[in-house]
Short mmCIF file of C-alpha atoms and ligand atoms in Angstrom, two decimals:
data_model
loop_
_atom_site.label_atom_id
_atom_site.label_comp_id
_atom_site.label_asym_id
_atom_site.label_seq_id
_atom_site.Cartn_x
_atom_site.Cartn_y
_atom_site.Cartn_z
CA UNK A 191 48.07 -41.34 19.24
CA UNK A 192 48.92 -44.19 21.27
CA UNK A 193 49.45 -43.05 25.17
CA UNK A 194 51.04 -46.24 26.35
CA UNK A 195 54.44 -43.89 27.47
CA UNK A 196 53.56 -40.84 28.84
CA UNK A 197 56.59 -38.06 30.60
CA UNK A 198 55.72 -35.43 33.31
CA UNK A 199 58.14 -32.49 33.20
CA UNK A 200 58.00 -29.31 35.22
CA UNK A 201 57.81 -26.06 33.12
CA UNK A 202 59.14 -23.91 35.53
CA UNK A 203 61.20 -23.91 38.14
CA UNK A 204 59.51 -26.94 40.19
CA UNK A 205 57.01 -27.27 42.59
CA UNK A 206 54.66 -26.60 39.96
CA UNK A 207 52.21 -29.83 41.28
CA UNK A 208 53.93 -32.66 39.38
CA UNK A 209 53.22 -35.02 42.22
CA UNK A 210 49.58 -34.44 42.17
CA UNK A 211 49.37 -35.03 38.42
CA UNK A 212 52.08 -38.27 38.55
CA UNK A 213 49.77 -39.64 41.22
CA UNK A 214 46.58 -38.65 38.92
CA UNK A 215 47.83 -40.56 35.76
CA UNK A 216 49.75 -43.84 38.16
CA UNK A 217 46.48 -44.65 38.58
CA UNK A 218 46.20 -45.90 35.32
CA UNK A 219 49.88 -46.98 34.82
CA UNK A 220 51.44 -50.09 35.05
CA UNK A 221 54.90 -48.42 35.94
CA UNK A 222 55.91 -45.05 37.73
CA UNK A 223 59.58 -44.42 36.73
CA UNK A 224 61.63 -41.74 38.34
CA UNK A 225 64.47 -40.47 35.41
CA UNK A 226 66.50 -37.93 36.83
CA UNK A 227 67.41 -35.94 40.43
CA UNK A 228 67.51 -37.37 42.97
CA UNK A 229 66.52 -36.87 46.74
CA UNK A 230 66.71 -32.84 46.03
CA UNK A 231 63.22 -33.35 45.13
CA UNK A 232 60.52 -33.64 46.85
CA UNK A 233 56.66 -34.39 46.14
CA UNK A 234 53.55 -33.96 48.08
CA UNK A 235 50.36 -36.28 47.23
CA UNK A 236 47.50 -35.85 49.52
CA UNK A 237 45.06 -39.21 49.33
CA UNK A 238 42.11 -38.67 51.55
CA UNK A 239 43.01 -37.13 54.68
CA UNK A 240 46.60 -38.51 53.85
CA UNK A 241 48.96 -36.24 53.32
CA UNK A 242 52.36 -38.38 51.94
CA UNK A 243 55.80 -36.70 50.69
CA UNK A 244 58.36 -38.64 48.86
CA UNK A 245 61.58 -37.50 47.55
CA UNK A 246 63.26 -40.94 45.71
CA UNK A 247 60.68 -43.08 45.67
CA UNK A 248 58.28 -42.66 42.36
CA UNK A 249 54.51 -41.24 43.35
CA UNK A 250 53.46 -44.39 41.96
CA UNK A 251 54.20 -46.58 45.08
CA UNK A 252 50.55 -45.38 46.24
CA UNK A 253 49.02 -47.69 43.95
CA UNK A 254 49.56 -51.27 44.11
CA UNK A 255 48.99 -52.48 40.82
CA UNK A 256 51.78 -50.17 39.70
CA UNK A 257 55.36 -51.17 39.73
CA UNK A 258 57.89 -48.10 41.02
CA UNK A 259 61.29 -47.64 39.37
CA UNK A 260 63.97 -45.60 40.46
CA UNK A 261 65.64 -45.23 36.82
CA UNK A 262 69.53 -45.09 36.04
CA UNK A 263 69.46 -41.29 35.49
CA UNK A 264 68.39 -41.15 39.21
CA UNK A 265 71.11 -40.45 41.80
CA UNK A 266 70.40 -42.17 44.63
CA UNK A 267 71.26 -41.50 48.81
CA UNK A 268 70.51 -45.09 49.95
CA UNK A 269 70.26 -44.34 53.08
CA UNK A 270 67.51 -42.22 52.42
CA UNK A 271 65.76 -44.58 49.95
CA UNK A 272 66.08 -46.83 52.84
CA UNK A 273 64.45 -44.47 55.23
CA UNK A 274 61.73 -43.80 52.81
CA UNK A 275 60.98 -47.12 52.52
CA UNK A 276 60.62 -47.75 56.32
CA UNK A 277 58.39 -44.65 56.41
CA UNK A 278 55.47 -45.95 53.42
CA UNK A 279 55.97 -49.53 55.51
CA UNK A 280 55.05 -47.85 59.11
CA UNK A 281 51.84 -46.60 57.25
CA UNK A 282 51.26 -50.01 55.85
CA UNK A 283 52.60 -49.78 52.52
CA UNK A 284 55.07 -52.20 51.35
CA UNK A 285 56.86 -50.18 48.22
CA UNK A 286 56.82 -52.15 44.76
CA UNK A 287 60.01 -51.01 43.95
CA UNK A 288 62.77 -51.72 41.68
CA UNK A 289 65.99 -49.64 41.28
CA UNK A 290 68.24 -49.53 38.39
CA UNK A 291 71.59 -51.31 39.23
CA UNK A 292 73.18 -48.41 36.79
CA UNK A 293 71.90 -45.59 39.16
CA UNK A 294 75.51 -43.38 40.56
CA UNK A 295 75.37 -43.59 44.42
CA UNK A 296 75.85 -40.52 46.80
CA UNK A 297 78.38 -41.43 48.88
CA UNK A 298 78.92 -39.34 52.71
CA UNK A 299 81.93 -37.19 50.22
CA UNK A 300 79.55 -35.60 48.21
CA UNK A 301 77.59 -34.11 50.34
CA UNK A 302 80.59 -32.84 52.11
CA UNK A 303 82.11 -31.71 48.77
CA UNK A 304 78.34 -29.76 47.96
CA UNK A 305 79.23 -27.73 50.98
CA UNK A 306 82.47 -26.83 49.85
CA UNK A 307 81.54 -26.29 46.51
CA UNK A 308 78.32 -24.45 47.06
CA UNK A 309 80.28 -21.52 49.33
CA UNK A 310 82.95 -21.41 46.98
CA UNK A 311 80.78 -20.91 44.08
CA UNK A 312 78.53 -17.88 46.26
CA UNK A 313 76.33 -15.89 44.20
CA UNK A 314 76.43 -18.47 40.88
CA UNK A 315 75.78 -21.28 43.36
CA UNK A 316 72.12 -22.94 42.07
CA UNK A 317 70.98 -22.63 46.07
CA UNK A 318 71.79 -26.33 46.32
CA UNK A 319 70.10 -28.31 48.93
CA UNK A 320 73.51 -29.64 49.77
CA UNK A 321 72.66 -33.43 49.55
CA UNK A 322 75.33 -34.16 47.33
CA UNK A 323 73.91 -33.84 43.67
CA UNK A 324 76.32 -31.96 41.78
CA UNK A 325 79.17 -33.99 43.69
CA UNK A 326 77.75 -37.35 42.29
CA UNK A 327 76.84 -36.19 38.93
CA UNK A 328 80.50 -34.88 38.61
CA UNK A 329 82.03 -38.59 39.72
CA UNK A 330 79.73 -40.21 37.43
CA UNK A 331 81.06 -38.10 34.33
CA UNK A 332 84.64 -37.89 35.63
CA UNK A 333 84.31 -41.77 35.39
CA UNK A 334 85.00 -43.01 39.13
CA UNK A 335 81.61 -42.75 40.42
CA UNK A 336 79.92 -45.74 42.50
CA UNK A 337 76.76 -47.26 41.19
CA UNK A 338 73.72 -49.08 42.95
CA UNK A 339 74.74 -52.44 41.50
CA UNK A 340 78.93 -52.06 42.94
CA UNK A 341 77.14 -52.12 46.35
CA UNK A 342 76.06 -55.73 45.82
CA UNK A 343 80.12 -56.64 44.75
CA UNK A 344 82.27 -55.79 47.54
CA UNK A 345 85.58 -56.28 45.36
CA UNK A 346 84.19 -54.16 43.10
CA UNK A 347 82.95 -51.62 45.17
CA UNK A 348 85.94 -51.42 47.41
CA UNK A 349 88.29 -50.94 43.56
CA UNK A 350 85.97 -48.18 43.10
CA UNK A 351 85.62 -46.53 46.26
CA UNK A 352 89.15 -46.27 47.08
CA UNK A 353 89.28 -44.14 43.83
CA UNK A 354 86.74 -42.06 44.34
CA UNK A 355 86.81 -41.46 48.33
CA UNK A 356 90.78 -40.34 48.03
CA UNK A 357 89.91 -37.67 44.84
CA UNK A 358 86.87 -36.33 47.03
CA UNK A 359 89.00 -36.44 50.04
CA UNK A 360 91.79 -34.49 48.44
CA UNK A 361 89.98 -31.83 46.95
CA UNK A 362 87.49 -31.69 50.14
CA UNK A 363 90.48 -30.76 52.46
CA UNK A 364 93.31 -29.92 50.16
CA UNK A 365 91.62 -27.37 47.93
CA UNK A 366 88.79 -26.61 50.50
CA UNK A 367 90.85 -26.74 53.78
CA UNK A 368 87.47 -28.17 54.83
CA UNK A 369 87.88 -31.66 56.82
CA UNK A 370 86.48 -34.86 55.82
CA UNK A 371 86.97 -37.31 58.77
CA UNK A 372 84.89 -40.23 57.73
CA UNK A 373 87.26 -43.32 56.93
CA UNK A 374 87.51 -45.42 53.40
CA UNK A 375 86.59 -48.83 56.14
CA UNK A 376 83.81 -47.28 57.67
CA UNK A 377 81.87 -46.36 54.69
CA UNK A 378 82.40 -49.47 52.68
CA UNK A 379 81.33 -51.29 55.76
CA UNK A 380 77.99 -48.99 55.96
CA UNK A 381 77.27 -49.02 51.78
CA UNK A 382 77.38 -52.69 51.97
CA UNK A 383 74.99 -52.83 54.64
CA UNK A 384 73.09 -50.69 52.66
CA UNK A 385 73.64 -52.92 49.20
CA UNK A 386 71.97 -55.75 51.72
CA UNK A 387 69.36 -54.16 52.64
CA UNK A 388 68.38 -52.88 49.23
CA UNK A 389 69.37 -55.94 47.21
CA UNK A 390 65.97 -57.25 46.75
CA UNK A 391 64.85 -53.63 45.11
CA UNK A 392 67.92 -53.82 42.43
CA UNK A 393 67.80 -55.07 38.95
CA UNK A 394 67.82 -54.21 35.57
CA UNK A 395 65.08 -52.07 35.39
CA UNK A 396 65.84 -50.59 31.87
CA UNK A 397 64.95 -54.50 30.24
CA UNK A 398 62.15 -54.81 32.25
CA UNK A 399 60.73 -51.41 30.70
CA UNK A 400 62.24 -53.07 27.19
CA UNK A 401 59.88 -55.72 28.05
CA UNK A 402 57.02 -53.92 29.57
CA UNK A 403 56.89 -51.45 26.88
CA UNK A 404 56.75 -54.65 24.23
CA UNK A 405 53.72 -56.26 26.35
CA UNK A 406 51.71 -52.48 25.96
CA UNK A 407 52.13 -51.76 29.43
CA UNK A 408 51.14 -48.63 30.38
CA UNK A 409 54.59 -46.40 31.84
CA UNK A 410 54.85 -43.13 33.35
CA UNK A 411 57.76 -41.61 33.72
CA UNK A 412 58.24 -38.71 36.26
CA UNK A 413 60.28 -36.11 35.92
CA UNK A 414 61.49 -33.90 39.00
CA UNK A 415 62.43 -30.23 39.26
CA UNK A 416 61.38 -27.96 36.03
CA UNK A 417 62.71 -26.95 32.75
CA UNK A 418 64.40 -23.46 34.07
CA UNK A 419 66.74 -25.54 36.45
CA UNK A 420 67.75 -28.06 33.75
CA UNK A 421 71.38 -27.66 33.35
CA UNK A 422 71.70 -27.32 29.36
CA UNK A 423 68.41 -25.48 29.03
CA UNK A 424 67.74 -23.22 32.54
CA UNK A 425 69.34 -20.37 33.96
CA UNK A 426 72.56 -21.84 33.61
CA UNK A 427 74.64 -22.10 36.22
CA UNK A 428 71.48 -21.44 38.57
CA UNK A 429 70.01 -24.55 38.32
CA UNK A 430 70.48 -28.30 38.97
CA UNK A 431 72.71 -30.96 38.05
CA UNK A 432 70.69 -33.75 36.34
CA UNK A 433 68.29 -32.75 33.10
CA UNK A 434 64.86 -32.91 33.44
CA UNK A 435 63.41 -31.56 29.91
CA UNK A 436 61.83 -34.59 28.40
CA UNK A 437 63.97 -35.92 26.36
CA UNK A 438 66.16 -36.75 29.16
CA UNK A 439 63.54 -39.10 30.18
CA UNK A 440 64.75 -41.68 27.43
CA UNK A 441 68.62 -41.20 29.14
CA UNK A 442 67.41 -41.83 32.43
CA UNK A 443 65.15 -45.27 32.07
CA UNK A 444 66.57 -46.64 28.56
CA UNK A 445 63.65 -46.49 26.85
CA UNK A 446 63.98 -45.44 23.22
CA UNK A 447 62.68 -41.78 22.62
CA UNK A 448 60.77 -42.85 19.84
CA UNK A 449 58.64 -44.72 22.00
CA UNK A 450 57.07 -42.10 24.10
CA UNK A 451 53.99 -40.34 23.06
CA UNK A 452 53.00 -37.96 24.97
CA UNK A 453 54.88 -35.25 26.98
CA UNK A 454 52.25 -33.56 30.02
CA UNK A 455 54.06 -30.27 30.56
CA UNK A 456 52.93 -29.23 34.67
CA UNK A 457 52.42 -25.28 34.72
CA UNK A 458 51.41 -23.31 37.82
CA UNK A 459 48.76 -20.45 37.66
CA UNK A 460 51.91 -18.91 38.94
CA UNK A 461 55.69 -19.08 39.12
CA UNK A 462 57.61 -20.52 42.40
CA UNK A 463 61.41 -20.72 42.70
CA UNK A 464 63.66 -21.41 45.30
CA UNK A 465 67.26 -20.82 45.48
CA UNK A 466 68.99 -17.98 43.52
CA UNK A 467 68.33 -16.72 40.02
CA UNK A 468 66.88 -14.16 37.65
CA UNK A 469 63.32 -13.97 38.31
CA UNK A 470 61.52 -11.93 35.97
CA UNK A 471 58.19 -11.25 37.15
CA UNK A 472 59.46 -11.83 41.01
CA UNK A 473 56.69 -10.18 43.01
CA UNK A 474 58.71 -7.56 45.59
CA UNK A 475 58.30 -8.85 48.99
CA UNK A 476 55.54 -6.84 50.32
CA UNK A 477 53.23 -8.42 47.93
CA UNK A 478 54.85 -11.35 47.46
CA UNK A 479 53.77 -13.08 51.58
CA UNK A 480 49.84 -13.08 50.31
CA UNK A 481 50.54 -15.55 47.26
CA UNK A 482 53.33 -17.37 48.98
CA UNK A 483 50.73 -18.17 52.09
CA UNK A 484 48.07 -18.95 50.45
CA UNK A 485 49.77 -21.02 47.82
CA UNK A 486 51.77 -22.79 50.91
CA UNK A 487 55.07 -22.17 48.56
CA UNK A 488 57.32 -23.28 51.38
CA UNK A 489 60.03 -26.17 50.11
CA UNK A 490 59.09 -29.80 50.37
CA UNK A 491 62.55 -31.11 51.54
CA UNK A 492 63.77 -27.71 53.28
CA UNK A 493 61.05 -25.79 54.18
CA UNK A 494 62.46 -22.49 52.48
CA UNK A 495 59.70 -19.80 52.21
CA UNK A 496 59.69 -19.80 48.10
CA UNK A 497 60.08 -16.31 45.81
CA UNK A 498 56.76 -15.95 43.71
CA UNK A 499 55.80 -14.47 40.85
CA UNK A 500 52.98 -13.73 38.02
CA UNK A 501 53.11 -16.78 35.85
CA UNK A 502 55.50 -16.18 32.49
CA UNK A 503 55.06 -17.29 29.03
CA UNK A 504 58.54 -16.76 27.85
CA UNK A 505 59.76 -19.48 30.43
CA UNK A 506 56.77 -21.89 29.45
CA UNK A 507 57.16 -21.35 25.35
CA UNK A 508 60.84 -22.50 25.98
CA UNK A 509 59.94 -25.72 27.64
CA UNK A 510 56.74 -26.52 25.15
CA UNK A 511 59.37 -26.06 22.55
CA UNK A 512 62.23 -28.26 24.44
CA UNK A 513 60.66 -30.90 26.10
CA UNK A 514 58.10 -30.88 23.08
CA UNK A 515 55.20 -30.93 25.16
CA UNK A 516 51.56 -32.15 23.92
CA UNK A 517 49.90 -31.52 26.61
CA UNK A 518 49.45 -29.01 29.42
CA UNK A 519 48.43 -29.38 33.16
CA UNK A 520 47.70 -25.63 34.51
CA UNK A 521 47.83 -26.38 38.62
CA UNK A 522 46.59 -24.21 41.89
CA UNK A 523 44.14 -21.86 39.84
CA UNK A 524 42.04 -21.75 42.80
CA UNK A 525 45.11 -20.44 44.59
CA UNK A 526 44.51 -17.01 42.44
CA UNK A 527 41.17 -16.47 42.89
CA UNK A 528 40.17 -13.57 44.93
CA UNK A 529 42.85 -11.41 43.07
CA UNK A 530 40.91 -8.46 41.31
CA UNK A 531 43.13 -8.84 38.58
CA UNK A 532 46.02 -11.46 37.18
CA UNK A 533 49.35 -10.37 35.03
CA UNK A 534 50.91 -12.89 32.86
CA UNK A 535 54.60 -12.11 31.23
CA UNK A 536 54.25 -12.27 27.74
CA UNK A 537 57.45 -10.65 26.69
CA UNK A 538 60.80 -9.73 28.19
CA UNK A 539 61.76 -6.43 28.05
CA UNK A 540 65.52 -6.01 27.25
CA UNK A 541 67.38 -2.54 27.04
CA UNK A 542 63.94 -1.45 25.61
CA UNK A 543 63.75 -4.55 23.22
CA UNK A 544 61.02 -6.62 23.13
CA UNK A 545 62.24 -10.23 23.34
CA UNK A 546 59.63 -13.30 23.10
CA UNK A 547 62.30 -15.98 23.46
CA UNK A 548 64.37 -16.95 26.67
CA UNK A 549 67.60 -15.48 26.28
CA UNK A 550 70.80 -17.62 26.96
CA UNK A 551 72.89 -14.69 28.53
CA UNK A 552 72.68 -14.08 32.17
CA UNK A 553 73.58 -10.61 31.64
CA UNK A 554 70.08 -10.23 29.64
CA UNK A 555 68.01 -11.73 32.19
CA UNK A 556 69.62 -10.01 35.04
CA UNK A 557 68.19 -6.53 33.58
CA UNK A 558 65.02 -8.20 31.86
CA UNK A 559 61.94 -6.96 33.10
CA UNK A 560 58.18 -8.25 32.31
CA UNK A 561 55.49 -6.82 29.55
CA UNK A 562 52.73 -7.83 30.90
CA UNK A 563 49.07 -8.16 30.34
CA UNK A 564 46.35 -7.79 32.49
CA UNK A 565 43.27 -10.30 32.96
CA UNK A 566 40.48 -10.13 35.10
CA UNK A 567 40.35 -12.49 38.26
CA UNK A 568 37.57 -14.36 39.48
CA UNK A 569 36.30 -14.85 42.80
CA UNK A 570 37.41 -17.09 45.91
CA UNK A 571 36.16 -20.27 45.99
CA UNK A 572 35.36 -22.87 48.97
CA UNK A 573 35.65 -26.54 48.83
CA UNK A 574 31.99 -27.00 47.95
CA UNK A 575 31.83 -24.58 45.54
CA UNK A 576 35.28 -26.69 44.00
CA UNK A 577 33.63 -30.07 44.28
CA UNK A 578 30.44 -28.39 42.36
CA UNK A 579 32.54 -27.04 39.64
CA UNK A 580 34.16 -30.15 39.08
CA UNK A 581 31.50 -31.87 38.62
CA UNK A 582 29.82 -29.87 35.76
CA UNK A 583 33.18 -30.30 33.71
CA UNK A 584 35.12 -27.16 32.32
CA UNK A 585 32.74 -25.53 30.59
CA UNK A 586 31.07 -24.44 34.17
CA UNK A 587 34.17 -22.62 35.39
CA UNK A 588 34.59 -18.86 35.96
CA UNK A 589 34.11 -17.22 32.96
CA UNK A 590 37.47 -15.17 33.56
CA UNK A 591 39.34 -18.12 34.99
CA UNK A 592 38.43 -19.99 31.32
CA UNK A 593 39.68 -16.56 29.96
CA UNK A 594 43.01 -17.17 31.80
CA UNK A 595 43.61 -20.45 30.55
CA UNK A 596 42.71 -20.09 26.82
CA UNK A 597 45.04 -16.72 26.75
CA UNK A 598 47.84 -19.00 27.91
CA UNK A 599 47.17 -22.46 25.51
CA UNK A 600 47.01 -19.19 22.50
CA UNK A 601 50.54 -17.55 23.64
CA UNK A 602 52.02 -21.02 23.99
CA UNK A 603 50.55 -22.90 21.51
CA UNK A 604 49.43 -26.31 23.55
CA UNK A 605 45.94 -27.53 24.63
CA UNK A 606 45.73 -27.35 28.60
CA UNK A 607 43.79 -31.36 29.15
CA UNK A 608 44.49 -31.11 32.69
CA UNK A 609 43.02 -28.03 34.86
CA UNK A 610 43.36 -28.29 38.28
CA UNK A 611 41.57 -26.26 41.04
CA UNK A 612 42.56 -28.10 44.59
CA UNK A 613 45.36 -30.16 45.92
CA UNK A 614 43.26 -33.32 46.40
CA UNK A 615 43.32 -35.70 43.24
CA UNK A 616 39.10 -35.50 43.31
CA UNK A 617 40.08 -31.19 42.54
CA UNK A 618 41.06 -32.06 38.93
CA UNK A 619 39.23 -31.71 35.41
CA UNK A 620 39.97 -33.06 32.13
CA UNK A 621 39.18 -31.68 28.61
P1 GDP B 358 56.01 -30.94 42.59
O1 GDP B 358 57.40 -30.94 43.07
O2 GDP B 358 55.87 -30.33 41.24
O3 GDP B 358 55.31 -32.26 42.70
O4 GDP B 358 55.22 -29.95 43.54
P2 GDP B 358 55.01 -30.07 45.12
O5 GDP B 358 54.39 -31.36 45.45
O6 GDP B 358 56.19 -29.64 45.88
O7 GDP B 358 54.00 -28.87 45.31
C1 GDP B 358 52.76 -28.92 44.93
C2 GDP B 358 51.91 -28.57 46.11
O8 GDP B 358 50.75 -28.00 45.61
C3 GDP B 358 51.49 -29.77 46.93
O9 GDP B 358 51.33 -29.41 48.26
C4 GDP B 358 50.15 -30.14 46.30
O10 GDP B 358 49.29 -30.83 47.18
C5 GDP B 358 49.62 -28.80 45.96
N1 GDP B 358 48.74 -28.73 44.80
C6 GDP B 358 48.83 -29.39 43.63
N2 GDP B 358 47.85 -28.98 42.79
C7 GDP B 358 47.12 -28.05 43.46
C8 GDP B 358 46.02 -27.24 43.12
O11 GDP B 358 45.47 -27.27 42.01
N3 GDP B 358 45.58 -26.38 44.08
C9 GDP B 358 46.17 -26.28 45.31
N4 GDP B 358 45.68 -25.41 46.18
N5 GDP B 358 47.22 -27.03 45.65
C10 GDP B 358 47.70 -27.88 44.74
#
């Protein structure tokens, strides 16, 4: 099959390595497209002694032959794109960037109403970063939401804003009793400062693709976050407010579905998650500090020491089967070896049923608990012993570690191409 389209989706709950993987296959791309989330995300790429993390801007923007897009399903802070753009240019880099004029703006409001919203919702809140996601996402569908391109028409934008500021502003301190001080003047004077400064960036970026896509151009488009936080197929409500299975990647660039051939599904040797949620094979706390140290799993963006886990097959069947994944990437194996043995979830346990399929109902996963089964481990490994093992190709891996891998392609049904045993982009091997 043709690979001129190619979508990275998280399997699990994020921070599964997608940034390593992006910035493994940009390399050969001639476009790094961002389709959903927005600066809730964050990735890490280390290049060299480098170590760079972006949250808007695509992983792409390393590489100059590639052209970055920040698609329309993207919700975009500009005055952190802007930011993030000053930061790559201090170390040299000046972005090749283009952002969809169709991408919904977070306006000062929405991160104000996040607040608001996130204590009133409590326990069923998704642990929002508070940045304003779920705020913008709800403007965009209730149909008085600001896009990138109204920041370049002041009559426009001022039409719109005065719509959308007073309806935040109302609810904000009406409903809330929260206050929300920031005038209608003074942010359409700072958003069109910010339409100025990013007007050279915006354009239609889903014709380009159109176009790029009918020249064979290579795309890759980069999904954020991971299948369990997508709002129609995650722990609903505990997740996030833009969909990241694959097929949302065709919503969030305009490029047809039918054009995109191959789906890399990122899957850590383990499971991560931040925020609140069921976690079924959450590790209890006094075991979980080894894995979360030595696997760094501290948030990108906030720095929040991550919940870990053994890595579970129920969660990764479902997003094989929904994002329709061809191929898998299985990340940070080197961060479990030195454990004398590994579980993986196979099954759920349910009021003494055995259930293979993630269940929709809250209530089940509350009181789900793991089947596991155990596999051997394999030893610890040091950077030379990584580079060596690269170089002799899969087949000179750790017997058990191959073991590992093949038990999970049989239980989920897809070929793991990528294997990766080190965060630097020279740590990776391909079957
Ligand atoms: P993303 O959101 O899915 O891109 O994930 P993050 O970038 O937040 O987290 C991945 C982290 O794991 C980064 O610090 C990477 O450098 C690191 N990483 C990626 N792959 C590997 C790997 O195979 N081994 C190790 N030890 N670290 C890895």
């Amino acid at each position: 099959m043709n690979n001129q389209i190619t979508v990275i989706v998280g399997t699990q709950w994020g921070d599964e390595g997608k940034g390593k993987i992006t910035d493994f296959f940009a390399q050969q791309s001639d476009y790094v497209v961002r389709f959903q989330g927005g600066n809730n995300a964050g990735h890490t790429l280390v290049v060299g002694d480098e170590v760079y993390k972006l949250h808007l801007i695509p992983s792409g923007v390393l590489y100059p032959k590639a052209v970055s897009i920040i698609g329309n399903g993207v919700v975009v802070d500009p005055k952190v794109l802007l930011e993030e753009i000053s930061e790559l240019q201090k170390r040299d880099i000046e972005p090749n960037l283009k952002v969809s004029q169709r991408a919904h703006v977070i306006m000062p409001y929405h991160i104000a109403m996040d607040e608001a919203i996130s204590s009133h919702q409590g326990q069923l809140a998704a642990g929002s970063t508070k940045r304003g996601i779920a705020p913008v996402c709800a403007d965009k569908v209730y149909r008085h939401g600001i896009r990138v391109g109204d920041l370049l028409e002041p009559k426009l934008f001022k039409e719109k804003l005065v719509k959308s500021y007073n309806f935040n502003k109302d609810i904000i301190e009406k409903v809330f009793n929260n206050s929300f001080d920031n005038t209608l003047e003074n942010i359409f004077s700072e958003y069109l400062e910010y339409g100025k400064q990013l007007a050279k960036y915006i354009t239609d970026t889903e014709v380009e693709l159109f176009q790029a896509f009918k020249q064979n151009k290579k795309i890759l488009l980069e999904g954020a976050q991971g299948m369990s936080l997508d709002p129609d197929h995650g722990m609903y409500p505990h997740g996030t407010s833009t969909n990241n299975v694959a097929g949302y990647a065709s919503v969030g660039t305009g490029v047809g579905f039918n054009c995109i051939s191959r789906v890399v599904g990122i899957t850590k040797a383990y499971v991560s998650r931040v925020g609140n949620s069921p976690f079924v094979t959450e590790l209890p706390e006094a075991e979980a500090k080894a894995l979360r140290d030595k696997g760094n799993e501290y948030g990108t963006t906030t720095g929040r020491p991550r919940r870990v886990g053994w890595i579970d097959l129920v969660q990764i069947r479902q997003a094989v089967r929904v994002s329709g994944v061809t191929d898998l990437a299985i990340m940070k194996l080197d961060i479990l070896a030195g454990f004398p043995e590994i579980k993986v979830c196979v099954a759920y346990d349910i009021n003494g049923e055995r259930v293979e399929e993630m269940p929709a109902s809250l209530t089940k996963l509350r009181i789900a608990k793991p089947i596991y089964e155990i596999l051997p481990g394999w030893s610890d490994m040091n950077d030379e012993q990584i580079t060596e093992l690269v170089k002799n190709g899969y087949n000179a891996l750790p017997e058990n570690m191959k073991k590992y891998i093949e038990f999970i392609e049989n239980k989920v049904g897809v070929k793991a191409t990528i294997v990766s045993i080190g965060p630097k982009r020279s740590q990776t091997i391909l079957r």
